[in-house]
XYZ file of C-alpha atoms in Angstrom:
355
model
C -16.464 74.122 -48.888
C -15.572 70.758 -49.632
C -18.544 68.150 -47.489
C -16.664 65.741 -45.235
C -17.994 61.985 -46.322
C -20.162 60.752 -44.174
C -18.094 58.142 -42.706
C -16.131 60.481 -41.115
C -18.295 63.243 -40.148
C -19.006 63.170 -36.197
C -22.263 61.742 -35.572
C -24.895 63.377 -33.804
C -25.707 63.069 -29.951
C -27.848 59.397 -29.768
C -26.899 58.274 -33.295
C -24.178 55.570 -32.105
C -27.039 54.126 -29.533
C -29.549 54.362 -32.274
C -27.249 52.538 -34.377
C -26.638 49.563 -32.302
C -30.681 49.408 -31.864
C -31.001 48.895 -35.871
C -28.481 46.280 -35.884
C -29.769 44.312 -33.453
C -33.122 44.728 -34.839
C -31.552 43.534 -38.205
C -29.683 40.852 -36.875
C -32.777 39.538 -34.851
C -34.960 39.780 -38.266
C -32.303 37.620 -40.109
C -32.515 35.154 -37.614
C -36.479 34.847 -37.748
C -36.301 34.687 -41.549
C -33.573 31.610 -41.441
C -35.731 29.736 -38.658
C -38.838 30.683 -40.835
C -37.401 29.547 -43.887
C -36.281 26.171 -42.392
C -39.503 25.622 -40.482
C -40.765 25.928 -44.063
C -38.219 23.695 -45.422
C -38.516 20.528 -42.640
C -42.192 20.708 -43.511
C -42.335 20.373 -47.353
C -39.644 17.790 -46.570
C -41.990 15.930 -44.156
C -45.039 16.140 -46.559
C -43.105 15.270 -49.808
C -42.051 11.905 -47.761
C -45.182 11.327 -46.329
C -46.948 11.358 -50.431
C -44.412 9.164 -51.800
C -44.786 6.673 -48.757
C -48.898 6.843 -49.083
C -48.571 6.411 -52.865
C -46.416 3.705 -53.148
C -48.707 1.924 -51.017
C -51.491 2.922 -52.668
C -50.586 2.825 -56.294
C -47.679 -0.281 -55.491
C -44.971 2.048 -56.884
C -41.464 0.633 -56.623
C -38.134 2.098 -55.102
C -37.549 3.338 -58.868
C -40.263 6.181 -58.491
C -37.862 7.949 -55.986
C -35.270 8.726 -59.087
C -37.590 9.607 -61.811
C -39.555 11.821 -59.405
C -35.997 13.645 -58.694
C -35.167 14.064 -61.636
C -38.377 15.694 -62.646
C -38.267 17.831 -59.935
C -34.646 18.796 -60.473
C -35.938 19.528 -64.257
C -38.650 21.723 -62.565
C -36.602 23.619 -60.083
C -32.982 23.665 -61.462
C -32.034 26.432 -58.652
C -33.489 24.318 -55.412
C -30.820 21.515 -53.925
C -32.514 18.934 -51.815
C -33.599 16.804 -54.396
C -31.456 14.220 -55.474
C -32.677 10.627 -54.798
C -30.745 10.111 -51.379
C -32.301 12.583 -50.076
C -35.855 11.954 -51.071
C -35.445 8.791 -49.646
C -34.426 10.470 -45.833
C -37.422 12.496 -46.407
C -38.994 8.981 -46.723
C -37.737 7.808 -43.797
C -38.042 11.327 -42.392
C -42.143 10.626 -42.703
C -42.316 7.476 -41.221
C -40.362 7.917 -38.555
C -42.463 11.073 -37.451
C -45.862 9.966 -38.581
C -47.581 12.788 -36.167
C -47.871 16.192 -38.500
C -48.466 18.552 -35.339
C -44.995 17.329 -33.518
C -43.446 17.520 -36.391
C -44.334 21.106 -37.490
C -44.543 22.589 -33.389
C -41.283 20.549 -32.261
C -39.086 19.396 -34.802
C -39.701 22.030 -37.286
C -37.402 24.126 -34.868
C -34.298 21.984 -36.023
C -32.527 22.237 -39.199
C -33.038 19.777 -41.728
C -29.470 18.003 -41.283
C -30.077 17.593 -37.408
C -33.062 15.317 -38.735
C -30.595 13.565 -40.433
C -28.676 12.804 -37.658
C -31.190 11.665 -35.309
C -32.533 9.460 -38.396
C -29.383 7.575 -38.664
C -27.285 7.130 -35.227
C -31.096 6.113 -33.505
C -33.562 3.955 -34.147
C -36.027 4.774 -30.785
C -38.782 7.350 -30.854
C -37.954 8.006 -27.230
C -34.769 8.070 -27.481
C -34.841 11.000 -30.573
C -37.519 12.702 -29.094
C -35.194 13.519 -26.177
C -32.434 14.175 -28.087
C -34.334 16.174 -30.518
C -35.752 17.967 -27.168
C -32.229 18.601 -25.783
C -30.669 19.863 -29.104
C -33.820 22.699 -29.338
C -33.060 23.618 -25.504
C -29.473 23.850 -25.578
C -29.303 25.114 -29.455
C -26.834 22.415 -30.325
C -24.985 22.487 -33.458
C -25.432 19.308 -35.602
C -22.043 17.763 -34.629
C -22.600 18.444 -30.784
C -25.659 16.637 -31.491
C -23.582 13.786 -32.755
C -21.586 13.678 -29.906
C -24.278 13.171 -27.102
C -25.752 10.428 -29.061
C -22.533 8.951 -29.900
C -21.563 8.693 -26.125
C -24.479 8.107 -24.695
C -25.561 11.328 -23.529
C -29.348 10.049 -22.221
C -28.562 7.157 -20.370
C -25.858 8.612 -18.518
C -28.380 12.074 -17.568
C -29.214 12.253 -14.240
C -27.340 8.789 -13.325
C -24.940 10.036 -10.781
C -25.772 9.064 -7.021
C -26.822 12.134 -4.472
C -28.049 13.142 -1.885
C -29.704 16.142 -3.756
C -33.803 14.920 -3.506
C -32.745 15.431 0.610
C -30.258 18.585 0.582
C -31.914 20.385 -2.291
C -35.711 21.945 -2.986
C -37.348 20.455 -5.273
C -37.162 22.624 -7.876
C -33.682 22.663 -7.809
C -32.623 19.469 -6.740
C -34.791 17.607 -9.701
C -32.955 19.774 -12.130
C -29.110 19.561 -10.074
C -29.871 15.589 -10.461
C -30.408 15.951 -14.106
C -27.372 18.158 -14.603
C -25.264 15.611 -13.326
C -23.990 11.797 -15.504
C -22.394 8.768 -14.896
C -20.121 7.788 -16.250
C -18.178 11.034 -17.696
C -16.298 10.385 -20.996
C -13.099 11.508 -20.990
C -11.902 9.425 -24.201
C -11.168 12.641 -25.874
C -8.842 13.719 -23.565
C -6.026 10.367 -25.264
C -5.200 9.701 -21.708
C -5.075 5.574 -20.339
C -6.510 4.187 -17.113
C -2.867 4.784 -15.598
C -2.976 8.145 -15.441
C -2.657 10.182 -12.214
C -5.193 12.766 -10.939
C -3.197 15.819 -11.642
C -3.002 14.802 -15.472
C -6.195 14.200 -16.220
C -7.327 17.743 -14.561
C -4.656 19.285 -16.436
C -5.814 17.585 -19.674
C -9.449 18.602 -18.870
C -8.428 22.567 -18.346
C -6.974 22.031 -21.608
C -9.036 21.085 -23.480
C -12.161 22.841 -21.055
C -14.587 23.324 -24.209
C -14.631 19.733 -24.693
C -14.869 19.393 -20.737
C -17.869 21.465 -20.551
C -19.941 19.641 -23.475
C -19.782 16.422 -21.626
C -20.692 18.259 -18.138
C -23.859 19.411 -20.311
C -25.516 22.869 -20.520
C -25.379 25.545 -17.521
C -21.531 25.029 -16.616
C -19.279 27.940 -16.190
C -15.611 27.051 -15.718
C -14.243 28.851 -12.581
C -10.766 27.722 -12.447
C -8.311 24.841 -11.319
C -6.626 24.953 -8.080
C -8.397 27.372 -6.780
C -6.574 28.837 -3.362
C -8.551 29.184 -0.310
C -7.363 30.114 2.766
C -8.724 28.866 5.847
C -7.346 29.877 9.247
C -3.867 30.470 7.371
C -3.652 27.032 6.160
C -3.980 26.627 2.164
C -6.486 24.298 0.544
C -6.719 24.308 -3.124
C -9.743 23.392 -4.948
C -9.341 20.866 -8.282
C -11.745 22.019 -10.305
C -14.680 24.973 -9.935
C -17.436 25.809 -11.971
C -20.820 27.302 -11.403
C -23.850 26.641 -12.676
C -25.854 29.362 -14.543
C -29.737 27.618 -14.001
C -28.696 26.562 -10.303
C -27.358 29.735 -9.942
C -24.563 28.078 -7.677
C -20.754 27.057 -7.517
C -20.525 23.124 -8.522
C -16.927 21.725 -6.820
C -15.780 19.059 -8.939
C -12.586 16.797 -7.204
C -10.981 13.826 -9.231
C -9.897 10.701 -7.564
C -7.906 8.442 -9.595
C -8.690 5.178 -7.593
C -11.886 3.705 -6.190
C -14.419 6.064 -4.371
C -13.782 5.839 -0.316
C -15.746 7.034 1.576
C -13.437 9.993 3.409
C -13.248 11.229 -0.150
C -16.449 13.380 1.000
C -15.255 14.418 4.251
C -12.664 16.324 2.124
C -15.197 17.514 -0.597
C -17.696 18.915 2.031
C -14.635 20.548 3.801
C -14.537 22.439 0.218
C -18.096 23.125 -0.085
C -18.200 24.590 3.615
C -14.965 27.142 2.856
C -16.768 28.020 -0.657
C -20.195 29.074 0.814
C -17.934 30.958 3.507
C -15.481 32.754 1.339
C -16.710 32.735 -2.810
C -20.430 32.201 -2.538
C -22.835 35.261 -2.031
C -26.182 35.980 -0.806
C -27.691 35.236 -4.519
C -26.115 32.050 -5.165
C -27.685 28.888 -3.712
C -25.752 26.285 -1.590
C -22.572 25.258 -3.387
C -23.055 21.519 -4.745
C -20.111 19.373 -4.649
C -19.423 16.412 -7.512
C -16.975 13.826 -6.972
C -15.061 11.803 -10.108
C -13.706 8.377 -9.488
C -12.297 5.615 -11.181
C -14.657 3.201 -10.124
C -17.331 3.480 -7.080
C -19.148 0.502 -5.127
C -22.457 2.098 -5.473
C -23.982 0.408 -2.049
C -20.787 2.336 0.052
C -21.408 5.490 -1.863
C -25.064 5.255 -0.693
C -24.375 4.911 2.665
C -21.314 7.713 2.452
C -23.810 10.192 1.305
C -27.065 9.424 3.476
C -25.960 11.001 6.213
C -23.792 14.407 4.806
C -25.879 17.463 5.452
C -24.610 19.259 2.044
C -25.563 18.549 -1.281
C -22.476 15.992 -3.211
C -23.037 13.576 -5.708
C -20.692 11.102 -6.923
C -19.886 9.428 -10.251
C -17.344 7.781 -12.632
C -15.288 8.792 -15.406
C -13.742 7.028 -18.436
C -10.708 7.294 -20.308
C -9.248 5.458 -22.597
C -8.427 1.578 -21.471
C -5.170 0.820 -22.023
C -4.046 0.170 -25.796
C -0.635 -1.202 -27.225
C 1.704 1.329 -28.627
C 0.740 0.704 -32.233
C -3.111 1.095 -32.075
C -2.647 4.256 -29.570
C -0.823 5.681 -32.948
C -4.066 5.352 -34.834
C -5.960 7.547 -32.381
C -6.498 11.284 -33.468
C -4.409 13.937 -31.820
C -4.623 16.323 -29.427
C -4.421 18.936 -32.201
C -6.928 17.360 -34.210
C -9.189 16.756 -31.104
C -9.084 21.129 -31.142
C -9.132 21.444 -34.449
C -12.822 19.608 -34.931
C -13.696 21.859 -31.254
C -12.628 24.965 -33.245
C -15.370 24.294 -35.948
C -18.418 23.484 -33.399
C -19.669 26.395 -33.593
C -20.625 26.740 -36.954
C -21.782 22.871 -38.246
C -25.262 23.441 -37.148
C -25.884 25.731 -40.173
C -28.161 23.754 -42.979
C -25.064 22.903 -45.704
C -25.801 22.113 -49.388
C -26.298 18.659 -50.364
C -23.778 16.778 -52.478
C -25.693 14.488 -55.006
């Protein structure tokens, strides 16, 4: 008798469960190794920068060390990339812009070494790439989503919004609901001018959601647009709903295309009140409700919010100001926009250098 291979013989009772246990056992031991290896890597980086800064000070080197000492090591390790003169030199810079060995091996030792280019080159504030440094370990960005936050301002917009969350919310919560909340949002990417209406810019933003939820930050679930309620046999629909996985609660998000007013919240609360009624359960905590404007007179959206019982907040967004016809050509496309979203997911992966 002719053994069946063992492909296709039928496995025994357990073996498919014990199966999936190895390879996520596997998979999880891969992943230690690569973080190992590049917490390894960002700290030989760190101390081969920090000797060549203390020597040439010491010894009065010149710039012209950094290309024989690649070389040599090239010479030495013909199999290793990472040392060509360029990037000695970011290890350089890499050195003195971290001077502190313990951060740099407890904190940014969790990043790979081409995030540490990026926060070496688009900022030139401690603070400001601690935080960002901070935010990319937290929320596992990728290297270009890193990019992105610095590029539009991701840390002075954080937590900018005006609420009334430190009075409607817990503590707890309502520090980190203020947080998860910016102003202005950046809707550039969206190639819409300050002309358009509310129902295209929600469109465009369901669109192109992923793009949508990076600039709403990390937590945000998209729910859906236009979401139907029915209240007393009269139909409300909702623009845009989302909930928030560290809140634990549904976020309503309504667009106004013109200046804030301040019935705009009589209408959002309205919203709120129907979703903790009909959508929200007994786990989820009170529905929070954001409102997008145009523009806002921040004095009158004070005073609109200090006396509403539920939690709202209320900021800006920005598109794109208005741009004759032949620059607007020069702007990327839609398809390109998705294209460069379609590869997000993968640029955080340490590349090989080009010399």
């Amino acid at each position: 008798m002719t053994d069946h291979p063992a492909s296709l013989a039928p496995p025994p009772a357990g073996y498919a469960d014990w199966l999936a246990e190895l390879k996520g056992r596997i998979h999880h031991a891969q992943q230690r190794a690569a973080l190992a290896v590049n917490r390894e890597l960002v700290r030989l980086y760190w101390q081969i920068g920090r000797d060549i800064l203390e020597r040439q000070a010491r010894e009065g080197w010149g710039a012209k060390i950094i290309d024989r000492l690649a070389q040599d090591l090239r010479n030495a390790f013909p199999d290793m990339k990472g040392f060509s003169p360029r990037n000695l030199k970011y290890m350089r810079a890499f050195a003195q812009a971290w001077p502190d060995a313990e951060f740099v091996q407890d904190v940014l030792a969790q990043l790979p070494w081409y995030h540490q280019l990026a926060l070496l080159d688009k900022l030139d504030d401690t603070q400001a790439r601690r935080w960002y440094a901070a935010k990319a370990i937290e929320h596992n960005w990728s290297r270009n989503v890193l990019v992105m936050q610095i590029e539009t301002n991701a840390r002075a917009r954080s937590g900018q919004a005006i609420t009334n969350f430190t009075e409607r919310l817990p503590a707890p919560q309502s520090d980190l609901a203020r947080e998860s909340l910016k102003d202005p949002y950046r809707f550039d990417f969206l190639g819409l001018t300050d002309d358009a209406q509310e129902r295209e810019v929600e469109g465009a933003l369901v669109r192109h959601v992923t793009q949508f939820l990076l600039d709403l930050g990390a937590g945000f679930a998209f729910v859906g647009r236009q979401m139907l309620l029915d209240v007393g046999g009269d139909e409300f629909f909702i623009d845009l709903l989302f909930y928030h996985l560290k809140l634990r609660c549904y976020v309503v998000i309504e667009l106004k295309a013109g200046k804030f007013k301040p019935e705009h919240l009589g209408q959002l609360g309205f919203y709120l009140t129907a979703v903790d009624r009909q959508i929200k359960t007994e786990h989820d905590g009170p529905t929070i409700g954001l409102l997008l404007c145009k523009s806002k007179n921040e004095v009158v959206a004070e005073y609109a919010l200090s006396d509403k019982t539920q939690p709202m907040g209320i900021a800006e967004y920005k598109l794109l100001e208005s741009l004759p016809a032949e620059l607007r050509t020069a702007l990327p496309s839609i398809e390109q926009i998705e294209s460069e979203l379609g590869a997000l997911g993968n640029a955080g992966e340490v590349e090989s250098e080009s010399d």
